[in-house]
Structures are given as structure tokens and as C-alpha cells.
Coordinates of N, CA and C in Angstrom, one line a residue:
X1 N 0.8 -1.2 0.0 CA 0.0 0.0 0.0 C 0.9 1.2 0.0
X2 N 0.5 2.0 -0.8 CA 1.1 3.5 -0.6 C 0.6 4.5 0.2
X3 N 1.4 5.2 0.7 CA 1.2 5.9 1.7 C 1.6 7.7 1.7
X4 N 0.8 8.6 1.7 CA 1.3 9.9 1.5 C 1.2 10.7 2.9
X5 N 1.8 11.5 3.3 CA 1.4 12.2 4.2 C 1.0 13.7 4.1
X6 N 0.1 13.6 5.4 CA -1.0 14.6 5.1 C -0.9 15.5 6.3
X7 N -0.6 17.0 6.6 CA -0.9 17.7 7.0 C -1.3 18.7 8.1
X8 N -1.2 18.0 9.0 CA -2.5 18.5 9.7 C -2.5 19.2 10.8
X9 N -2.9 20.6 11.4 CA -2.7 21.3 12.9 C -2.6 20.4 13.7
X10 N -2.3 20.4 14.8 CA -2.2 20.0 16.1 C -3.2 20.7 17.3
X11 N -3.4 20.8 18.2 CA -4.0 21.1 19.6 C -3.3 22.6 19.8
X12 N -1.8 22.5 19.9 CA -1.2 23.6 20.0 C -0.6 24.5 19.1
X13 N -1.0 24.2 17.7 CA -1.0 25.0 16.3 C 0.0 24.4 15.8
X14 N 1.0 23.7 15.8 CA 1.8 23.2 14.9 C 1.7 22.1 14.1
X15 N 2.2 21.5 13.2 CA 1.2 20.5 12.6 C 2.5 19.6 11.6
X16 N 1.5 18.6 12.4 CA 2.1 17.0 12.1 C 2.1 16.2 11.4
X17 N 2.4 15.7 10.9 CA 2.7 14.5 9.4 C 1.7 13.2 10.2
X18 N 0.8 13.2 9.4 CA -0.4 11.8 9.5 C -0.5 11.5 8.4
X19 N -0.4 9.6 8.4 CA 0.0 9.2 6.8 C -1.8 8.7 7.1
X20 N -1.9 9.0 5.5 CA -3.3 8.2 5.7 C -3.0 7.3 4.4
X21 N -4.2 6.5 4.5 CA -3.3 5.4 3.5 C -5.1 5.3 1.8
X22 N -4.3 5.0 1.1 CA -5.0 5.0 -0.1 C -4.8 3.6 -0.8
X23 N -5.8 3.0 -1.2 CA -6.1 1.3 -1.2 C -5.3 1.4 -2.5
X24 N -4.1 0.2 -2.6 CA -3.3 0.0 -3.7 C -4.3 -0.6 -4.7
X25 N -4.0 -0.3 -5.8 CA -4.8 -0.9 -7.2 C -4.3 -2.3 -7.9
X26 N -3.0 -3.0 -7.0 CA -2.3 -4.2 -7.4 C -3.6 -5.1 -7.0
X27 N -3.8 -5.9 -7.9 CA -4.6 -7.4 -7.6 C -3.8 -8.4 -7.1
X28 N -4.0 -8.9 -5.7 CA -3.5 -9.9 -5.6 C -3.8 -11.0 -5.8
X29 N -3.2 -12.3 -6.3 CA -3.8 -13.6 -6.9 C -4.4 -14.2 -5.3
X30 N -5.5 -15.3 -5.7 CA -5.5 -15.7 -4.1 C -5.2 -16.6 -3.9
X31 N -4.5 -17.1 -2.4 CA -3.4 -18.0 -2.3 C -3.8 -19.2 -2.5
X32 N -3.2 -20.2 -2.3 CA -3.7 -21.3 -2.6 C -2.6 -22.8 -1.9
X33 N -3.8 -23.2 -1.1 CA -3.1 -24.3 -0.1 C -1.9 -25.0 -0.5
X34 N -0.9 -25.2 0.0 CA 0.2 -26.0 -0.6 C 0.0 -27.1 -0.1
X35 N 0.5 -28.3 -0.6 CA 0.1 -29.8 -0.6 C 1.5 -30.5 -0.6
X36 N 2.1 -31.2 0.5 CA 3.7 -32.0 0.6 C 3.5 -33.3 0.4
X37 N 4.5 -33.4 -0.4 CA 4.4 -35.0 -0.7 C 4.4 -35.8 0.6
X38 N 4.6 -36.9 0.5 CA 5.2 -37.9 1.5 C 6.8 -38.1 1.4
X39 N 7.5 -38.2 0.4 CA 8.8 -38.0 0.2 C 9.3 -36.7 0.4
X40 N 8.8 -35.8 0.5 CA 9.4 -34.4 0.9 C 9.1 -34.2 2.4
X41 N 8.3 -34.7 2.7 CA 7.5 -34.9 4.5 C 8.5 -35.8 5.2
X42 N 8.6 -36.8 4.7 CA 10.0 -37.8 5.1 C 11.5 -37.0 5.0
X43 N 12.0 -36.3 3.8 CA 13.0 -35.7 4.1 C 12.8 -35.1 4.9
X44 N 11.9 -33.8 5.1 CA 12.0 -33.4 6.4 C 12.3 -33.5 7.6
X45 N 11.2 -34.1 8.2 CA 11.5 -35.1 9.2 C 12.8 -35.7 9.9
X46 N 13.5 -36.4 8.4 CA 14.8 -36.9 8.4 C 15.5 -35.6 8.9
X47 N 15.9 -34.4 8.2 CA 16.8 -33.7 8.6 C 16.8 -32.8 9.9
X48 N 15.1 -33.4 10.2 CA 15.3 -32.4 11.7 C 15.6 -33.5 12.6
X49 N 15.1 -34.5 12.6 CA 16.2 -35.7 13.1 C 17.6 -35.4 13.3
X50 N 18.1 -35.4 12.2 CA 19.7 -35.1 11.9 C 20.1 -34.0 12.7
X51 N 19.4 -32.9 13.0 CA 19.8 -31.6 13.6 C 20.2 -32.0 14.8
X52 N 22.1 -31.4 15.3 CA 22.0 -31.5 16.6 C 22.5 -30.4 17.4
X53 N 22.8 -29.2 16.9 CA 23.1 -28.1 17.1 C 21.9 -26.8 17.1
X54 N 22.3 -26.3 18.0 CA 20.7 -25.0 18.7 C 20.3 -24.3 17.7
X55 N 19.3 -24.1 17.2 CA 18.9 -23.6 16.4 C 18.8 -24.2 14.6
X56 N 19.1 -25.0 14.9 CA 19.2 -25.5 13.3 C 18.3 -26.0 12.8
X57 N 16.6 -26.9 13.9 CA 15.5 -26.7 13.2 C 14.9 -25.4 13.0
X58 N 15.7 -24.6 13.6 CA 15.0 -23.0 13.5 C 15.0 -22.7 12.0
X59 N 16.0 -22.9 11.7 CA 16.5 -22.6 10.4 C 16.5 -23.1 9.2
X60 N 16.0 -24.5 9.5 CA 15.5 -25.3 8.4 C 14.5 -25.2 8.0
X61 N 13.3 -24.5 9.2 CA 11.9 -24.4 9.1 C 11.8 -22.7 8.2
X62 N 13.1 -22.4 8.5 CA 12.9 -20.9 7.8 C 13.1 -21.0 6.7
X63 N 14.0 -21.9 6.1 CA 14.6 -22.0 4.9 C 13.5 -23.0 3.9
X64 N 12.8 -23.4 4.5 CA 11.7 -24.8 3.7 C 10.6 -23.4 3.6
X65 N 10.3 -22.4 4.5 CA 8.7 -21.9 4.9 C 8.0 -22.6 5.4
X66 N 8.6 -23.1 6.7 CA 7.6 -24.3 7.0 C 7.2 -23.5 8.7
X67 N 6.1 -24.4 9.3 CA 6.1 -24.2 10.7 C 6.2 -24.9 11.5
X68 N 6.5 -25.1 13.0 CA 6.8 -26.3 13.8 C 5.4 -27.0 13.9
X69 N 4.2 -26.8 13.6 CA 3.4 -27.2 13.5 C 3.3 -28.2 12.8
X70 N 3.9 -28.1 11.4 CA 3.8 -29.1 11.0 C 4.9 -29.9 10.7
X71 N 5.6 -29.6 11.9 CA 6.9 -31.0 12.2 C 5.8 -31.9 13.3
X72 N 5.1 -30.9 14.0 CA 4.3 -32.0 14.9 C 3.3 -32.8 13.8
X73 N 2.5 -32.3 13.5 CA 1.5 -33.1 12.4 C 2.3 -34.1 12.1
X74 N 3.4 -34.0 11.5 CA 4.3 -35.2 10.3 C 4.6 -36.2 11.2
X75 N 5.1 -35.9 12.5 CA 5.2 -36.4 13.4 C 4.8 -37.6 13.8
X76 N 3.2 -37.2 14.0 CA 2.4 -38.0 14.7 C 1.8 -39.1 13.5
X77 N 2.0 -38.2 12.1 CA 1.3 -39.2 11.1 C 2.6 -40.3 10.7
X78 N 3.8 -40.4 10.9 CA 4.7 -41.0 11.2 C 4.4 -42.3 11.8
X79 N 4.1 -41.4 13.4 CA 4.1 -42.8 14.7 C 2.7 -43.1 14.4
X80 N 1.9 -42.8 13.8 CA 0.6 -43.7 13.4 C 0.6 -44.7 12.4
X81 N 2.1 -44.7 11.4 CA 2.0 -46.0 10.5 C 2.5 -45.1 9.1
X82 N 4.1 -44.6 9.2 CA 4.4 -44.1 8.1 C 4.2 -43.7 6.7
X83 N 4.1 -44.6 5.6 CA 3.8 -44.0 4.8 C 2.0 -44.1 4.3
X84 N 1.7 -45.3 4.9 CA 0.0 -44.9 4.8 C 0.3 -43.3 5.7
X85 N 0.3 -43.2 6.3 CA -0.7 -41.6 7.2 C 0.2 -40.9 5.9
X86 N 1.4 -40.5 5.6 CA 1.9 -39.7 4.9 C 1.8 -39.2 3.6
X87 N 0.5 -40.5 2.6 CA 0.1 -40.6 1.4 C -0.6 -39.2 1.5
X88 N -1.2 -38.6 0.5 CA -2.0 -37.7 0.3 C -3.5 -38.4 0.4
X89 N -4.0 -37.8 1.8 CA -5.3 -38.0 1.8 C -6.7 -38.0 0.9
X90 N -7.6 -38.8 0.6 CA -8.7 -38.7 -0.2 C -9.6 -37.8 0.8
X91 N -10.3 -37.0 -0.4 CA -10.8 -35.8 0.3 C -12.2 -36.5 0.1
X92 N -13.3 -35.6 0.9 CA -14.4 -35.6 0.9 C -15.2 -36.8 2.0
X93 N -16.5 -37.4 2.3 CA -17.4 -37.6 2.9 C -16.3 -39.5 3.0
X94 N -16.4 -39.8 4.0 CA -15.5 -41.5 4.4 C -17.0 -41.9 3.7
X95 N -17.0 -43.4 3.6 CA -17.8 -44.4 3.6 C -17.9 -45.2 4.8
X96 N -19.7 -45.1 4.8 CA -20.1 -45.6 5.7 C -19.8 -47.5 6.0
X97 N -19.2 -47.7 7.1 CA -18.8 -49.3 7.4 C -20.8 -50.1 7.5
X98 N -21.6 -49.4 8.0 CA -22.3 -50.3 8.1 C -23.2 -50.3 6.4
X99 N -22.9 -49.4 5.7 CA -23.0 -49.5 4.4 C -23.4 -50.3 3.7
X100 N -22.0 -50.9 3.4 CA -20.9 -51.7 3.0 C -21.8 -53.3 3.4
X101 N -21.7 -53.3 4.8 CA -22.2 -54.8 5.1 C -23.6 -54.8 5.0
X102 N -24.6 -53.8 5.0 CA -26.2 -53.7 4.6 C -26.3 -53.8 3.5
X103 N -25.4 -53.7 2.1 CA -25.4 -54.3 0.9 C -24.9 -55.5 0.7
X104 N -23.8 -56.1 1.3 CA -23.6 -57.1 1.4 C -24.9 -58.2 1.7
X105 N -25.3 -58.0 2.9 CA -26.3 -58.6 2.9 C -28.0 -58.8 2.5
X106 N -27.7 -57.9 2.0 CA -28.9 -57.4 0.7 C -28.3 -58.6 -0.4
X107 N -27.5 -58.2 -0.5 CA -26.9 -59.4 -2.0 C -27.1 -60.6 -1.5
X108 N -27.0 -61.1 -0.3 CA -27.0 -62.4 0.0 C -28.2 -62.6 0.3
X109 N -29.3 -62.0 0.7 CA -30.5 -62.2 1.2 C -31.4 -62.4 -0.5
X110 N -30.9 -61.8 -1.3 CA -31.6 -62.1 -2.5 C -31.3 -63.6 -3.1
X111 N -29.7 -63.9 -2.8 CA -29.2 -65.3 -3.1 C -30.2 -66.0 -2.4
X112 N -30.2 -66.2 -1.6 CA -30.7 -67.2 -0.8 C -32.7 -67.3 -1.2
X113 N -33.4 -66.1 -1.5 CA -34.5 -65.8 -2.1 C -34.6 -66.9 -3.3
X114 N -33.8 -66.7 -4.3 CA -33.7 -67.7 -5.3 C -33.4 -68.5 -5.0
X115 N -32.6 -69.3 -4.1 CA -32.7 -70.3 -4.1 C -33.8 -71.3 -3.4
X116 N -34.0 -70.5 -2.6 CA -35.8 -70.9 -1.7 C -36.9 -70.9 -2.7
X117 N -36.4 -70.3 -4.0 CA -37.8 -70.5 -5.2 C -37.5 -71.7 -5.6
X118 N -36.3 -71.6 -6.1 CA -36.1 -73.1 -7.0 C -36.2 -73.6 -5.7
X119 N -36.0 -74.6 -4.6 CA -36.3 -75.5 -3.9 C -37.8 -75.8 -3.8
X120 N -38.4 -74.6 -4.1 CA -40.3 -74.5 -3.7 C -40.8 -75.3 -5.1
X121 N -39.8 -74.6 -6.2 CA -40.4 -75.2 -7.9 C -40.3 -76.5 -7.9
X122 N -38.8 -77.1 -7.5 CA -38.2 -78.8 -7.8 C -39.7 -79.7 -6.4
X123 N -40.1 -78.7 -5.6 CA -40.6 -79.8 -4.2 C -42.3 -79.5 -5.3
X124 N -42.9 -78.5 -6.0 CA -44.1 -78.5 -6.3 C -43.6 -79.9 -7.6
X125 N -42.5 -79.9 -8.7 CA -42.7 -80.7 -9.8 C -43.1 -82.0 -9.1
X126 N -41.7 -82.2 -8.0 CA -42.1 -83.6 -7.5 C -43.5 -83.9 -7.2
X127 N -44.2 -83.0 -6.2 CA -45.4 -83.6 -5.8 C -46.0 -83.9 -7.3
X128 N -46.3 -83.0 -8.1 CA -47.1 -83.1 -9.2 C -46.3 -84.7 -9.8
X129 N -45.2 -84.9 -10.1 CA -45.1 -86.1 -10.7 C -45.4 -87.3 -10.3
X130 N -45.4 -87.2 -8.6 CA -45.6 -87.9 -8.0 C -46.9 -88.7 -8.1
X131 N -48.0 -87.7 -8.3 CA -49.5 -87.9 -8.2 C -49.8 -88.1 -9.9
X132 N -48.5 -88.2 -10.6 CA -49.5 -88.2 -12.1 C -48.8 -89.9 -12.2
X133 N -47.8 -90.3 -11.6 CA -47.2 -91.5 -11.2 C -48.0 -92.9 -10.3
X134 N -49.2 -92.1 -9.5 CA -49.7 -92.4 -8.4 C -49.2 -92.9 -7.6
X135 N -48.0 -92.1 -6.9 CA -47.2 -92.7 -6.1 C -48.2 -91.8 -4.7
X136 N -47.9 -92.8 -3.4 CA -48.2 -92.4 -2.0 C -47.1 -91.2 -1.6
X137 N -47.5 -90.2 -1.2 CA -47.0 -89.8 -0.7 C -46.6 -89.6 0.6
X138 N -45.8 -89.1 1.4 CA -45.6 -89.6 2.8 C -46.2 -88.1 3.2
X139 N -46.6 -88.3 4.8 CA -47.1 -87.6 5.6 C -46.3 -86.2 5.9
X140 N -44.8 -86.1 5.7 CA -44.3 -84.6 5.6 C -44.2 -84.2 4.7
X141 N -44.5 -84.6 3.4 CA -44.7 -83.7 2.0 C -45.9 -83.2 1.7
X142 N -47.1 -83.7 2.1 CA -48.4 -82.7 2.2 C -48.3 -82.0 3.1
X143 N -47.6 -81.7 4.0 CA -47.6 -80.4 4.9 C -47.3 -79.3 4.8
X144 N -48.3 -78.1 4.0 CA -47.2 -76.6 3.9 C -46.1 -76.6 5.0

């Protein structure tokens, strides 16, 4: 922003430089999240490991633009199971676990549907062949 100064009396008549400011006309682009690999997260890491002298993650964090913040983050996604936690996350809504198994068993409940038809079709041919055969039938096959 530029800045001119302006002017202006005082209380006791003498008059003092007050900058007032006038909105710059530069467009700034808008920023836009930066994203670390897993092999650049791992170097990292590695070299503040390596550091054994005062100040030298100071300096490494200055020299990357990084924050100690996210030496802790890398940190913890580390001791949680290296390079899984380190991958680049999939974004957006998880999938539901009970989902997953309420379709599964939708699929299976339909299997089993068909197969309870055909067992009902093969037990109605028999009876009918049975009776065009005139065979006796036994006392648990007339029972719905």
C-alpha cells in the first residue's frame, strides 16, 4: 500500500505528518493451499532428526517456509503408521462401514431368495409327478 502524508494542525497550532493510506490498485492472486508430498514430508523429518546443534531446526523451518506445527503433524502421522498416514489424503465424505455390510447382505438375502424359489419349484414338480405317477406320498410332503 502507498502511503502519502497529510498535514494537519495540532491542539497547539503546529502540525504534524499523519499518513493516511489509499487502497493500492495491485490485484492480488488468491493464495492457494500447498500440498507435501510424502517423500518431501519424510525428508523433512529426516533432517530435523539429523539436527544436533541450537537452532538448526530453527533454520531449516525458515529456509523450507515451513512451521513447527507441521513437524508435529508429520510427526504423529509417522508414529501412526508411516507411509499410509503420509500418502495424500482422499478428500471428501468417508464411507459408511455399516453400508458396505447392509449391501452385502442385501446381496446375500436375494441369493438365498432364489434359491428358496427353486427348492419350492423342484418340491411343487415332484409332488405333481408324484400324483401323475400315483405314487403315496408320505405324511411330511403334504404339509405346507
Amino acid at each position: 500500500m502507498s502511503h502519502k502524508p497529510i498535514v494537519q494542525p495540532s491542539r497547539n497550532g503546529q502540525h504534524a505528518a499523519a499518513v493516511a493510506s489509499t487502497p493500492d490498485p495491485e490485484v492480488v492472486p488468491k493464495a492457494e493451499r500447498r500440498r507435501f508430498t510424502a517423500e518431501y514430508k519424510l525428508r523433512i523429518l529426516a533432517e530435523t532428526d539429523a539436527c544436533t546443534q541450537r537452532g538448526a531446526i530453527g533454520a531449516l523451518l525458515r529456509r523450507e517456509g515451513l512451521y513447527h506445527s507441521h513437524l508435529d503433524k508429520w510427526r504423529k502421522q509417522r508414529r501412526a503408521g508411516a507411509f499410509q498416514a503420509l500418502t495424500p489424503q482422499k478428500r471428501g465424505p468417508k464411507p459408511d462401514p455399516q453400508a458396505a455390510e447392509i449391501a452385502r447382505l442385501r446381496r446375500e438375502n436375494e441369493r438365498l431368495q432364489q434359491r428358496l424359489q427353486r427348492a419350492e419349484t423342484i418340491i411343487e414338480v415332484q409332488k405333481k409327478l408324484s400324483a401323475l405317477l400315483g405314487l403315496p406320498m408320505s405324511e411330511s410332503d403334504e404339509q405346507p
